[in-house]
mmCIF file of C-alpha atoms in Angstrom:
data_model
loop_
_atom_site.group_PDB
_atom_site.id
_atom_site.type_symbol
_atom_site.label_atom_id
_atom_site.label_comp_id
_atom_site.label_asym_id
_atom_site.label_seq_id
_atom_site.Cartn_x
_atom_site.Cartn_y
_atom_site.Cartn_z
ATOM 1 C CA MET A 29 0.000 0.000 0.000
ATOM 2 C CA ALA A 30 1.326 3.451 -0.911
ATOM 3 C CA PRO A 31 2.140 5.759 2.006
ATOM 4 C CA SER A 32 -0.560 8.239 2.925
ATOM 5 C CA ARG A 33 -0.253 11.852 1.832
ATOM 6 C CA THR A 34 0.075 12.762 5.510
ATOM 7 C CA THR A 35 3.030 10.378 5.885
ATOM 8 C CA ALA A 36 4.740 11.911 2.868
ATOM 9 C CA GLU A 37 4.343 15.420 4.264
ATOM 10 C CA ILE A 38 5.595 14.387 7.709
ATOM 11 C CA ALA A 39 8.779 13.079 6.074
ATOM 12 C CA THR A 40 9.609 16.461 4.499
ATOM 13 C CA GLN A 41 9.873 18.354 7.789
ATOM 14 C CA PRO A 42 13.658 18.351 8.331
ATOM 15 C CA GLU A 43 14.206 19.964 4.929
ATOM 16 C CA ALA A 44 11.290 22.366 5.434
ATOM 17 C CA TRP A 45 12.829 23.571 8.705
ATOM 18 C CA ARG A 46 16.160 24.100 6.960
ATOM 19 C CA GLU A 47 14.383 26.079 4.259
ATOM 20 C CA ALA A 48 12.779 28.237 6.956
ATOM 21 C CA LEU A 49 16.259 28.904 8.303
ATOM 22 C CA ARG A 50 17.569 29.793 4.837
ATOM 23 C CA THR A 51 14.672 32.118 4.045
ATOM 24 C CA LEU A 52 14.587 33.864 7.439
ATOM 25 C CA PRO A 53 16.278 37.067 6.149
ATOM 26 C CA ARG A 54 13.421 37.783 3.743
ATOM 27 C CA HIS A 55 10.855 37.465 6.555
ATOM 28 C CA THR A 56 12.656 39.253 9.394
ATOM 29 C CA ALA A 57 10.992 42.631 8.804
ATOM 30 C CA ALA A 58 7.561 41.036 9.344
ATOM 31 C CA LEU A 59 8.466 39.385 12.660
ATOM 32 C CA PRO A 60 8.270 40.854 16.175
ATOM 33 C CA ARG A 61 10.943 43.334 17.222
ATOM 34 C CA ARG A 62 12.792 42.921 20.479
ATOM 35 C CA GLY A 63 10.830 44.563 23.265
ATOM 36 C CA GLU A 64 7.473 44.602 21.505
ATOM 37 C CA ARG A 65 4.485 43.403 23.496
ATOM 38 C CA VAL A 66 3.064 40.691 21.263
ATOM 39 C CA ALA A 67 -0.047 38.548 21.053
ATOM 40 C CA VAL A 68 0.008 35.425 18.876
ATOM 41 C CA ILE A 69 -3.276 33.953 17.641
ATOM 42 C CA GLY A 70 -4.363 30.853 15.782
ATOM 43 C CA CYS A 71 -6.965 28.104 15.721
ATOM 44 C CA GLY A 72 -6.442 24.433 16.481
ATOM 45 C CA THR A 73 -2.887 23.407 15.646
ATOM 46 C CA SER A 74 -1.879 27.020 15.010
ATOM 47 C CA TRP A 75 -3.042 27.985 18.503
ATOM 48 C CA PHE A 76 -0.783 25.342 20.017
ATOM 49 C CA MET A 77 2.171 26.578 17.931
ATOM 50 C CA ALA A 78 1.326 30.081 19.161
ATOM 51 C CA GLN A 79 1.549 28.832 22.749
ATOM 52 C CA ALA A 80 4.964 27.290 22.121
ATOM 53 C CA TYR A 81 6.319 30.432 20.451
ATOM 54 C CA ALA A 82 4.909 32.750 23.111
ATOM 55 C CA ASP A 83 6.698 30.844 25.854
ATOM 56 C CA LEU A 84 9.950 30.653 23.861
ATOM 57 C CA ARG A 85 9.942 34.368 23.089
ATOM 58 C CA GLU A 86 9.110 35.593 26.576
ATOM 59 C CA SER A 87 11.417 33.104 28.319
ATOM 60 C CA GLY A 88 14.237 34.134 26.002
ATOM 61 C CA GLY A 89 13.877 37.792 26.942
ATOM 62 C CA HIS A 90 12.668 39.009 23.541
ATOM 63 C CA GLY A 91 9.481 40.554 24.914
ATOM 64 C CA GLU A 92 6.228 39.927 26.735
ATOM 65 C CA THR A 93 4.154 37.513 24.666
ATOM 66 C CA ASP A 94 0.665 36.048 25.023
ATOM 67 C CA ALA A 95 -1.070 33.358 22.964
ATOM 68 C CA PHE A 96 -4.791 33.111 22.309
ATOM 69 C CA ALA A 97 -7.241 31.070 20.310
ATOM 70 C CA ALA A 98 -8.376 33.638 17.750
ATOM 71 C CA SER A 99 -11.966 33.354 18.956
ATOM 72 C CA ARG A 100 -10.825 34.421 22.441
ATOM 73 C CA PHE A 101 -8.684 37.425 21.516
ATOM 74 C CA PRO A 102 -8.956 40.142 24.225
ATOM 75 C CA TYR A 103 -9.574 43.308 22.230
ATOM 76 C CA GLY A 104 -9.340 45.478 25.340
ATOM 77 C CA ARG A 105 -5.635 44.737 25.886
ATOM 78 C CA ARG A 106 -2.830 46.805 24.391
ATOM 79 C CA TYR A 107 -0.287 45.081 22.163
ATOM 80 C CA ASP A 108 2.431 46.439 19.918
ATOM 81 C CA ARG A 109 1.934 43.623 17.422
ATOM 82 C CA VAL A 110 -0.462 40.766 16.813
ATOM 83 C CA VAL A 111 0.905 37.722 14.961
ATOM 84 C CA ALA A 112 -1.577 35.369 13.283
ATOM 85 C CA LEU A 113 -0.617 31.810 12.369
ATOM 86 C CA THR A 114 -2.870 30.457 9.618
ATOM 87 C CA ARG A 115 -1.943 27.744 7.149
ATOM 88 C CA SER A 116 -4.889 28.341 4.836
ATOM 89 C CA GLY A 117 -5.172 32.104 5.168
ATOM 90 C CA THR A 118 -8.955 31.661 5.209
ATOM 91 C CA THR A 119 -9.804 30.728 8.808
ATOM 92 C CA SER A 120 -12.771 32.880 9.783
ATOM 93 C CA GLU A 121 -11.845 33.656 13.381
ATOM 94 C CA VAL A 122 -8.317 34.745 12.423
ATOM 95 C CA LEU A 123 -9.550 36.980 9.616
ATOM 96 C CA ALA A 124 -12.107 38.541 11.960
ATOM 97 C CA VAL A 125 -9.379 39.547 14.423
ATOM 98 C CA LEU A 126 -7.120 40.986 11.720
ATOM 99 C CA GLY A 127 -10.004 42.904 10.175
ATOM 100 C CA ARG A 128 -11.051 44.428 13.486
ATOM 101 C CA LEU A 129 -7.478 45.424 14.362
ATOM 102 C CA ALA A 130 -6.667 46.946 10.974
ATOM 103 C CA GLY A 131 -5.153 50.408 11.358
ATOM 104 C CA THR A 132 -4.921 50.210 15.156
ATOM 105 C CA VAL A 133 -1.970 47.893 15.786
ATOM 106 C CA ALA A 134 0.796 46.308 13.731
ATOM 107 C CA THR A 135 -0.234 42.866 12.490
ATOM 108 C CA THR A 136 1.708 39.994 10.948
ATOM 109 C CA ALA A 137 0.445 36.782 9.395
ATOM 110 C CA VAL A 138 2.455 33.614 8.866
ATOM 111 C CA THR A 139 0.708 31.604 6.168
ATOM 112 C CA ALA A 140 1.254 29.001 3.466
ATOM 113 C CA ASP A 141 -0.941 30.443 0.708
ATOM 114 C CA PRO A 142 -0.238 33.849 -0.901
ATOM 115 C CA ALA A 143 -3.577 33.892 -2.730
ATOM 116 C CA THR A 144 -5.916 34.174 0.273
ATOM 117 C CA PRO A 145 -7.712 36.985 2.167
ATOM 118 C CA VAL A 146 -5.092 37.141 4.916
ATOM 119 C CA MET A 147 -2.709 38.831 2.468
ATOM 120 C CA ASP A 148 -4.934 41.920 2.395
ATOM 121 C CA LEU A 149 -5.893 41.986 6.073
ATOM 122 C CA ALA A 150 -2.447 41.632 7.700
ATOM 123 C CA GLY A 151 -0.022 44.526 7.727
ATOM 124 C CA ALA A 152 2.931 42.215 7.021
ATOM 125 C CA VAL A 153 3.032 38.617 5.844
ATOM 126 C CA ALA A 154 5.565 35.795 5.941
ATOM 127 C CA VAL A 155 4.598 33.266 3.266
ATOM 128 C CA LEU A 156 5.939 29.741 3.762
ATOM 129 C CA ASP A 157 4.522 28.313 0.548
ATOM 130 C CA PHE A 158 7.240 25.651 0.459
ATOM 131 C CA ALA A 159 5.648 24.163 3.605
ATOM 132 C CA ASP A 160 2.050 24.133 2.369
ATOM 133 C CA GLU A 161 0.149 20.850 2.610
ATOM 134 C CA GLU A 162 -2.628 18.974 0.886
ATOM 135 C CA SER A 163 -3.534 17.069 4.047
ATOM 136 C CA VAL A 164 -6.429 18.078 6.258
ATOM 137 C CA VAL A 165 -4.342 17.267 9.345
ATOM 138 C CA GLN A 166 -1.589 19.831 9.822
ATOM 139 C CA THR A 167 1.965 18.612 10.290
ATOM 140 C CA ARG A 168 4.603 20.257 8.084
ATOM 141 C CA PHE A 169 3.306 23.820 7.980
ATOM 142 C CA ALA A 170 2.779 24.091 11.726
ATOM 143 C CA THR A 171 6.242 22.897 12.690
ATOM 144 C CA THR A 172 7.877 24.968 9.936
ATOM 145 C CA ALA A 173 6.123 28.136 11.104
ATOM 146 C CA LEU A 174 7.425 27.474 14.615
ATOM 147 C CA ALA A 175 10.880 26.699 13.191
ATOM 148 C CA LEU A 176 10.883 30.095 11.441
ATOM 149 C CA LEU A 177 9.898 31.925 14.625
ATOM 150 C CA ARG A 178 12.422 29.920 16.638
ATOM 151 C CA ALA A 179 15.137 30.687 14.071
ATOM 152 C CA HIS A 180 14.335 34.386 14.419
ATOM 153 C CA LEU A 181 14.811 34.202 18.182
ATOM 154 C CA GLU A 182 18.043 32.308 17.584
ATOM 155 C CA ALA A 183 19.279 35.065 15.252
ATOM 156 C CA GLU A 184 18.361 37.657 17.908
ATOM 157 C CA ASP A 185 20.243 35.741 20.621
ATOM 158 C CA ALA A 186 16.927 35.241 22.409
ATOM 159 C CA LEU A 187 16.562 31.488 22.740
ATOM 160 C CA PRO A 188 16.028 30.301 26.314
ATOM 161 C CA ASP A 189 18.837 28.284 27.888
ATOM 162 C CA GLY A 190 18.812 24.676 26.791
ATOM 163 C CA VAL A 191 16.891 25.218 23.533
ATOM 164 C CA ALA A 192 18.908 23.965 20.578
ATOM 165 C CA THR A 193 19.356 25.555 17.179
ATOM 166 C CA VAL A 194 16.884 24.907 14.378
ATOM 167 C CA ALA A 195 19.655 23.122 12.497
ATOM 168 C CA GLY A 196 20.075 20.780 15.455
ATOM 169 C CA ALA A 197 16.320 20.229 15.634
ATOM 170 C CA ALA A 198 16.288 19.269 11.937
ATOM 171 C CA GLU A 199 18.993 16.678 12.548
ATOM 172 C CA ASP A 200 16.925 15.203 15.367
ATOM 173 C CA ALA A 201 13.841 15.205 13.127
ATOM 174 C CA GLU A 202 15.691 12.922 10.729
ATOM 175 C CA LEU A 203 16.294 10.568 13.646
ATOM 176 C CA ALA A 204 12.593 10.764 14.526
ATOM 177 C CA LEU A 205 11.668 9.733 10.997
ATOM 178 C CA ALA A 206 13.942 6.689 11.148
ATOM 179 C CA ARG A 207 13.231 5.534 14.700
ATOM 180 C CA PRO A 208 10.955 2.473 15.065
ATOM 181 C CA LEU A 209 7.711 2.881 16.996
ATOM 182 C CA GLU A 210 7.648 0.266 19.738
ATOM 183 C CA ALA A 211 4.740 -2.165 19.777
ATOM 184 C CA ALA A 212 3.836 -1.189 23.352
ATOM 185 C CA VAL A 213 3.328 2.371 22.146
ATOM 186 C CA ARG A 214 1.555 1.549 18.864
ATOM 187 C CA GLU A 215 -0.860 -0.802 20.605
ATOM 188 C CA ALA A 216 -1.612 1.319 23.670
ATOM 189 C CA GLY A 217 -5.185 2.302 24.463
ATOM 190 C CA GLN A 218 -4.526 5.752 25.924
ATOM 191 C CA PHE A 219 -1.870 8.458 25.512
ATOM 192 C CA THR A 220 -0.951 11.365 27.776
ATOM 193 C CA PHE A 221 1.502 13.949 26.411
ATOM 194 C CA LEU A 222 3.520 16.049 28.848
ATOM 195 C CA GLY A 223 5.437 19.271 28.290
ATOM 196 C CA THR A 224 7.262 21.933 30.257
ATOM 197 C CA GLY A 225 7.404 25.611 29.313
ATOM 198 C CA TRP A 226 7.315 25.980 25.534
ATOM 199 C CA THR A 227 6.909 22.247 25.032
ATOM 200 C CA TYR A 228 3.471 22.223 26.650
ATOM 201 C CA GLY A 229 2.129 23.673 23.391
ATOM 202 C CA LEU A 230 3.819 20.792 21.565
ATOM 203 C CA ALA A 231 2.216 18.303 23.969
ATOM 204 C CA GLN A 232 -1.180 19.826 23.218
ATOM 205 C CA GLU A 233 -0.488 19.488 19.501
ATOM 206 C CA ALA A 234 0.690 15.865 19.795
ATOM 207 C CA ALA A 235 -2.546 14.980 21.576
ATOM 208 C CA LEU A 236 -4.571 16.789 18.909
ATOM 209 C CA LYS A 237 -2.838 14.836 16.144
ATOM 210 C CA MET A 238 -3.764 11.558 17.823
ATOM 211 C CA ARG A 239 -7.392 12.649 18.142
ATOM 212 C CA GLU A 240 -7.645 14.018 14.606
ATOM 213 C CA ALA A 241 -5.933 11.244 12.687
ATOM 214 C CA ALA A 242 -6.679 8.207 14.849
ATOM 215 C CA GLY A 243 -9.666 9.083 17.022
ATOM 216 C CA ALA A 244 -7.506 8.076 19.978
ATOM 217 C CA TRP A 245 -8.057 8.790 23.670
ATOM 218 C CA THR A 246 -5.397 11.389 24.338
ATOM 219 C CA GLU A 247 -4.759 14.127 26.867
ATOM 220 C CA ALA A 248 -2.038 16.729 27.425
ATOM 221 C CA TYR A 249 -0.789 18.439 30.562
ATOM 222 C CA PRO A 250 2.071 20.548 31.870
ATOM 223 C CA ALA A 251 4.435 17.920 33.248
ATOM 224 C CA MET A 252 4.277 19.243 36.818
ATOM 225 C CA GLU A 253 0.479 18.913 36.771
ATOM 226 C CA TYR A 254 0.607 15.227 35.922
ATOM 227 C CA ARG A 255 0.764 14.165 39.566
ATOM 228 C CA HIS A 256 -2.316 16.289 40.357
ATOM 229 C CA GLY A 257 -4.860 13.828 38.995
ATOM 230 C CA PRO A 258 -3.883 12.688 35.480
ATOM 231 C CA ILE A 259 -1.526 10.000 36.740
ATOM 232 C CA SER A 260 -4.637 8.193 38.018
ATOM 233 C CA ILE A 261 -5.407 6.928 34.493
ATOM 234 C CA THR A 262 -1.887 5.657 33.856
ATOM 235 C CA GLY A 263 -1.285 1.931 33.956
ATOM 236 C CA PRO A 264 -0.588 -1.091 31.756
ATOM 237 C CA GLY A 265 -1.466 -0.443 28.136
ATOM 238 C CA ARG A 266 -1.301 3.324 28.568
ATOM 239 C CA VAL A 267 1.439 5.720 27.503
ATOM 240 C CA ALA A 268 2.918 8.826 29.119
ATOM 241 C CA TRP A 269 4.950 10.684 26.485
ATOM 242 C CA ALA A 270 7.373 13.429 27.487
ATOM 243 C CA LEU A 271 8.175 16.185 25.006
ATOM 244 C CA GLY A 272 11.324 17.494 26.642
ATOM 245 C CA PRO A 273 12.719 16.696 30.080
ATOM 246 C CA LEU A 274 10.551 15.342 32.881
ATOM 247 C CA PRO A 275 10.512 16.699 36.442
ATOM 248 C CA ASP A 276 12.652 14.747 38.890
ATOM 249 C CA GLY A 277 11.076 11.508 40.017
ATOM 250 C CA LEU A 278 8.196 11.488 37.546
ATOM 251 C CA ALA A 279 9.645 8.779 35.301
ATOM 252 C CA GLU A 280 9.918 6.455 38.296
ATOM 253 C CA GLU A 281 6.308 7.164 39.286
ATOM 254 C CA ILE A 282 5.077 6.332 35.780
ATOM 255 C CA HIS A 283 6.961 3.036 35.852
ATOM 256 C CA GLU A 284 5.642 2.241 39.339
ATOM 257 C CA VAL A 285 2.024 2.435 38.188
ATOM 258 C CA GLY A 286 2.729 0.267 35.122
ATOM 259 C CA GLY A 287 2.613 2.936 32.439
ATOM 260 C CA THR A 288 4.756 2.946 29.297
ATOM 261 C CA LEU A 289 7.025 5.989 29.262
ATOM 262 C CA VAL A 290 8.292 7.595 26.077
ATOM 263 C CA ALA A 291 11.202 9.936 26.745
ATOM 264 C CA ASP A 292 13.014 9.925 23.418
ATOM 265 C CA GLY A 293 15.817 12.411 24.133
ATOM 266 C CA LEU A 294 15.150 14.250 20.883
ATOM 267 C CA ASP A 295 14.671 17.963 20.424
ATOM 268 C CA PRO A 296 11.020 18.461 21.475
ATOM 269 C CA LEU A 297 10.003 19.663 18.002
ATOM 270 C CA ALA A 298 11.509 16.476 16.570
ATOM 271 C CA GLY A 299 9.671 14.532 19.269
ATOM 272 C CA LEU A 300 6.460 15.988 17.841
ATOM 273 C CA VAL A 301 7.413 14.490 14.460
ATOM 274 C CA LEU A 302 7.625 11.083 16.130
ATOM 275 C CA ALA A 303 4.193 11.634 17.658
ATOM 276 C CA GLN A 304 2.816 12.564 14.230
ATOM 277 C CA ARG A 305 4.114 9.261 12.903
ATOM 278 C CA LEU A 306 2.412 7.460 15.772
ATOM 279 C CA ALA A 307 -0.904 9.146 14.945
ATOM 280 C CA VAL A 308 -0.726 7.841 11.378
ATOM 281 C CA ALA A 309 0.330 4.358 12.486
ATOM 282 C CA VAL A 310 -2.510 4.081 15.014
ATOM 283 C CA ALA A 311 -5.023 5.384 12.466
ATOM 284 C CA GLU A 312 -3.980 2.815 9.898
ATOM 285 C CA ALA A 313 -3.991 -0.003 12.465
ATOM 286 C CA ARG A 314 -7.590 0.936 13.287
ATOM 287 C CA GLY A 315 -8.608 0.899 9.636
ATOM 288 C CA LEU A 316 -8.855 4.692 9.397
ATOM 289 C CA ASP A 317 -7.544 6.882 6.591
ATOM 290 C CA PRO A 318 -5.283 9.604 8.059
ATOM 291 C CA ASP A 319 -5.795 11.646 4.885
ATOM 292 C CA ARG A 320 -9.553 11.754 5.497
ATOM 293 C CA PRO A 321 -10.077 12.411 9.227
ATOM 294 C CA ARG A 322 -13.604 12.207 10.498
ATOM 295 C CA ASN A 323 -15.658 15.415 10.792
ATOM 296 C CA LEU A 324 -12.801 17.713 9.703
ATOM 297 C CA THR A 325 -12.070 20.034 6.785
ATOM 298 C CA ARG A 326 -8.802 21.705 5.842
ATOM 299 C CA SER A 327 -10.005 25.155 6.913
ATOM 300 C CA VAL A 328 -12.949 26.303 9.011
ATOM 301 C CA VAL A 329 -14.831 29.054 7.196
ATOM 302 C CA LEU A 330 -17.900 30.388 9.040
ATOM 303 C CA ALA A 331 -20.640 32.688 7.824
ATOM 304 C CA ASP A 332 -20.445 34.361 11.238
ATOM 305 C CA PRO A 333 -17.035 33.863 12.912
ATOM 306 C CA GLY A 334 -18.507 35.040 16.207
ATOM 307 C CA ALA A 335 -20.982 32.152 16.277
#
């Protein structure tokens, strides 16, 4: 059987991240300046990438940064710039925010399609058309948008301590594409993804991929919150997956209750690639088509985005 379209797009991520690094100079003018107070918005996957970037930027000292689902944007707050992440450039809630803010605050969109309404509504645009996708389920564009924003922080000497370069992340992504998925993980009945700081957004995204592609029972938590209830569902046949380092003692607690721990040692963004592969593998094992996820379309376009 030929690989799914989603599988093919997952496999292109290391090169897409390198292309983001190469093309950074042409996009720099559109990206947040050091010291700006920034809000980052998106929907679904893009919201989780916004969370990851917001934590990276603020923790690295580049400027105060908040992340919001576009439908929950707080219009009463003052920001120097609003950054919208939107693969399609047509998502209703994102366009509604940009339209309402037009002329009142600097806005930037990071998108994959230069022939969409977002091009007219955003004050500046970074187009990553080389990372566009045919799949309904986002993989390549989302991680490449975050790679671009992470590369910008790297160029500004504003990466938090312990966060590797984008080039290093791309090398780890190649390892993630080649690494076998253990049977205990592929056959598990429940998955909990854990993150710390910027990787909590990645944990949220990993869980979303499992739900979207495979209809799997998945949850995501900040790693320190795992002991405060979620560990109660861990046991044999269930996975706790760490994107990034775990708090001291937590790995031992997961093992004690019989859970399967995944702590792959990869750059967390590369760890997300491994989780994407798992989502496809579980979908196919369940007889589902990862290219045609249930109840989803590639972009949500509403007659009334406030509905």
